[in-house]
Short mmCIF file of C-alpha atoms in Angstrom, two decimals:
data_model
loop_
_atom_site.label_atom_id
_atom_site.label_comp_id
_atom_site.label_asym_id
_atom_site.label_seq_id
_atom_site.Cartn_x
_atom_site.Cartn_y
_atom_site.Cartn_z
CA MET A 229 0.00 0.00 0.00
CA HIS A 230 1.36 3.40 -0.94
CA PRO A 231 1.35 5.87 1.99
CA SER A 232 -0.90 8.24 0.09
CA LYS A 233 -3.70 5.64 0.10
CA ALA A 234 -3.93 6.10 3.86
CA CYS A 235 -4.21 9.84 3.26
CA TYR A 236 -6.76 9.90 0.44
CA THR A 237 -9.51 8.07 2.27
CA THR A 238 -12.99 9.53 2.33
CA GLN A 239 -14.15 7.30 5.16
CA LYS A 240 -14.57 8.29 8.78
CA PHE A 241 -12.24 6.23 10.97
CA ASP A 242 -12.98 5.80 14.65
CA GLY A 243 -14.17 9.37 15.05
CA TYR A 244 -11.41 10.91 12.93
CA ARG A 245 -12.29 12.80 9.82
CA GLU A 246 -10.33 11.95 6.72
CA GLU A 247 -8.01 14.94 7.06
CA LYS A 248 -6.72 13.57 10.36
CA LEU A 249 -6.35 9.94 9.24
CA CYS A 250 -2.96 10.23 7.56
CA SER A 251 -1.40 12.00 10.54
CA SER A 252 -3.05 9.52 12.91
CA VAL A 253 -1.66 6.53 11.01
CA PHE A 254 1.78 8.09 11.14
CA LYS A 255 1.58 8.96 14.83
CA LEU A 256 0.27 5.49 15.71
CA ARG A 257 2.74 3.65 13.48
CA ARG A 258 4.41 1.80 16.37
CA GLU A 259 1.09 0.63 17.77
CA ILE A 260 -0.08 -0.39 14.29
CA LEU A 261 3.16 -2.32 13.76
CA TYR A 262 2.68 -4.10 17.08
CA PHE A 263 -0.91 -4.94 16.09
CA PHE A 264 0.26 -6.59 12.86
CA GLN A 265 3.13 -8.35 14.63
CA GLU A 266 0.65 -9.90 17.05
CA ARG A 267 -1.32 -11.19 14.07
CA HIS A 268 1.78 -12.28 12.12
CA ASP A 269 0.67 -10.25 9.10
CA GLU A 270 3.96 -10.10 7.20
CA LYS A 271 2.66 -7.80 4.46
CA TRP A 272 1.86 -5.01 6.93
CA ILE A 273 4.80 -5.75 9.20
CA SER A 274 7.10 -5.14 6.24
CA LYS A 275 5.33 -1.86 5.38
CA PHE A 276 5.44 -0.46 8.91
CA SER A 277 9.07 -1.58 9.31
CA ASP A 278 10.24 -0.08 6.01
CA GLN A 279 12.02 3.23 6.71
CA PHE A 280 11.50 4.53 3.16
CA TRP A 281 7.75 3.81 3.33
CA LEU A 282 7.55 5.54 6.72
CA LEU A 283 9.43 8.57 5.39
CA LYS A 284 6.95 8.87 2.51
CA LEU A 285 4.07 8.48 4.95
CA ALA A 286 5.55 11.24 7.14
CA TYR A 287 5.84 13.53 4.12
CA MET A 288 2.28 12.80 3.03
CA ALA A 289 0.94 13.37 6.56
CA SER A 290 2.80 16.70 6.79
CA ILE A 291 1.66 17.99 3.41
CA PHE A 292 -1.94 16.91 3.99
CA ASP A 293 -1.95 18.71 7.34
CA LYS A 294 -0.83 21.89 5.55
CA LEU A 295 -3.35 21.52 2.74
CA ASN A 296 -6.17 20.77 5.17
CA ASN A 297 -5.36 23.92 7.15
CA VAL A 298 -5.61 25.99 3.97
CA ASN A 299 -8.84 24.23 3.02
CA LEU A 300 -10.37 25.02 6.41
CA SER A 301 -9.30 28.66 6.15
CA LEU A 302 -11.17 28.94 2.82
CA GLN A 303 -14.45 27.91 4.42
CA GLY A 304 -16.84 29.83 6.60
CA LYS A 305 -19.03 32.89 6.66
CA GLN A 306 -16.11 35.32 6.79
CA SER A 307 -14.60 33.98 3.56
CA ASP A 308 -15.16 35.72 0.23
CA ILE A 309 -13.65 35.35 -3.23
CA PHE A 310 -11.02 38.06 -2.65
CA VAL A 311 -9.75 36.59 0.61
CA SER A 312 -9.85 33.08 -0.84
CA SER A 313 -7.96 34.02 -3.99
CA GLY A 314 -5.27 35.69 -1.87
CA LYS A 315 -4.91 32.54 0.22
CA ILE A 316 -4.64 30.40 -2.90
CA VAL A 317 -1.93 32.63 -4.38
CA SER A 318 -0.11 32.45 -1.06
CA LEU A 319 -0.37 28.66 -1.07
CA LYS A 320 1.03 28.49 -4.60
CA ASN A 321 4.00 30.58 -3.49
CA LYS A 322 4.52 28.39 -0.43
CA ILE A 323 4.50 25.26 -2.58
CA ILE A 324 7.28 26.74 -4.72
CA GLU A 325 9.21 27.63 -1.55
CA TRP A 326 8.70 24.14 -0.07
CA LYS A 327 9.85 22.53 -3.30
CA ASN A 328 12.99 24.68 -3.42
CA LYS A 329 13.82 23.75 0.18
CA VAL A 330 13.25 20.04 -0.47
CA VAL A 331 15.61 20.21 -3.46
CA GLU A 332 18.25 21.36 -0.95
CA ARG A 333 17.22 18.46 1.36
CA ASN A 334 15.75 20.90 3.86
CA PHE A 335 12.66 19.20 5.28
CA THR A 336 11.93 21.64 8.13
CA ASP A 337 8.62 22.70 6.56
CA PHE A 338 7.40 19.11 6.95
CA PRO A 339 7.55 18.55 10.71
CA LEU A 340 6.56 14.87 10.80
CA LEU A 341 9.10 14.02 8.10
CA ASN A 342 11.78 16.16 9.70
CA SER A 343 11.26 14.55 13.12
CA LEU A 344 11.34 11.03 11.63
CA ILE A 345 14.62 11.80 9.84
CA SER A 346 16.06 12.85 13.20
CA GLU A 347 14.51 9.92 15.05
CA LEU A 348 15.95 7.41 12.58
CA ASN A 349 19.27 9.29 12.56
CA ILE A 350 19.32 9.43 8.76
CA SER A 351 22.05 11.47 7.13
CA LEU A 352 20.82 14.21 4.80
CA GLN A 353 23.22 12.77 2.23
CA SER A 354 21.78 9.24 2.39
CA PRO A 355 20.48 7.64 -0.82
CA MET A 356 17.13 7.04 0.90
CA LEU A 357 16.63 10.79 1.40
CA LYS A 358 17.54 11.33 -2.24
CA ASP A 359 14.53 9.13 -3.09
CA VAL A 360 12.33 10.95 -0.55
CA LYS A 361 13.44 14.26 -2.09
CA ARG A 362 12.45 12.98 -5.55
CA HIS A 363 9.09 11.74 -4.25
CA ALA A 364 8.35 15.07 -2.52
CA THR A 365 9.50 17.29 -5.39
CA ASP A 366 7.45 15.27 -7.87
CA HIS A 367 4.40 15.62 -5.65
CA LEU A 368 4.94 19.33 -5.04
CA ALA A 369 5.37 19.87 -8.80
CA LEU A 370 1.93 18.30 -9.29
CA LEU A 371 0.47 20.67 -6.70
CA GLN A 372 1.92 23.71 -8.48
#
């Protein structure tokens, strides 16, 4: 399962709305791994033990948190077309900025990803982060 599948759900999950599901899966990854270990489900054990998969999940959770915050800010009685268009232009500029930072292997704008890199003690020069950088820049290019 690709990490984004956990993020694109439209189902409600145990009281969480879909915008919280990706972050929740990431934050509960150890408990989820333990759950699958107890059931000897090798497919999911391998996913939740795979550092590259977890790094992509952390990126997806971080970017979806950001996009959901923008989405929420566009809703409501106080929102009009002028305010909304300004927020969308601002988001487009932020996406360009995020992409430029990721190209430099600066993941500070993606807090879950950045903390996992630190937690796993992964060097910014590692080949795995080169692949994460490619994954993130490809995704951010699609968002532009």
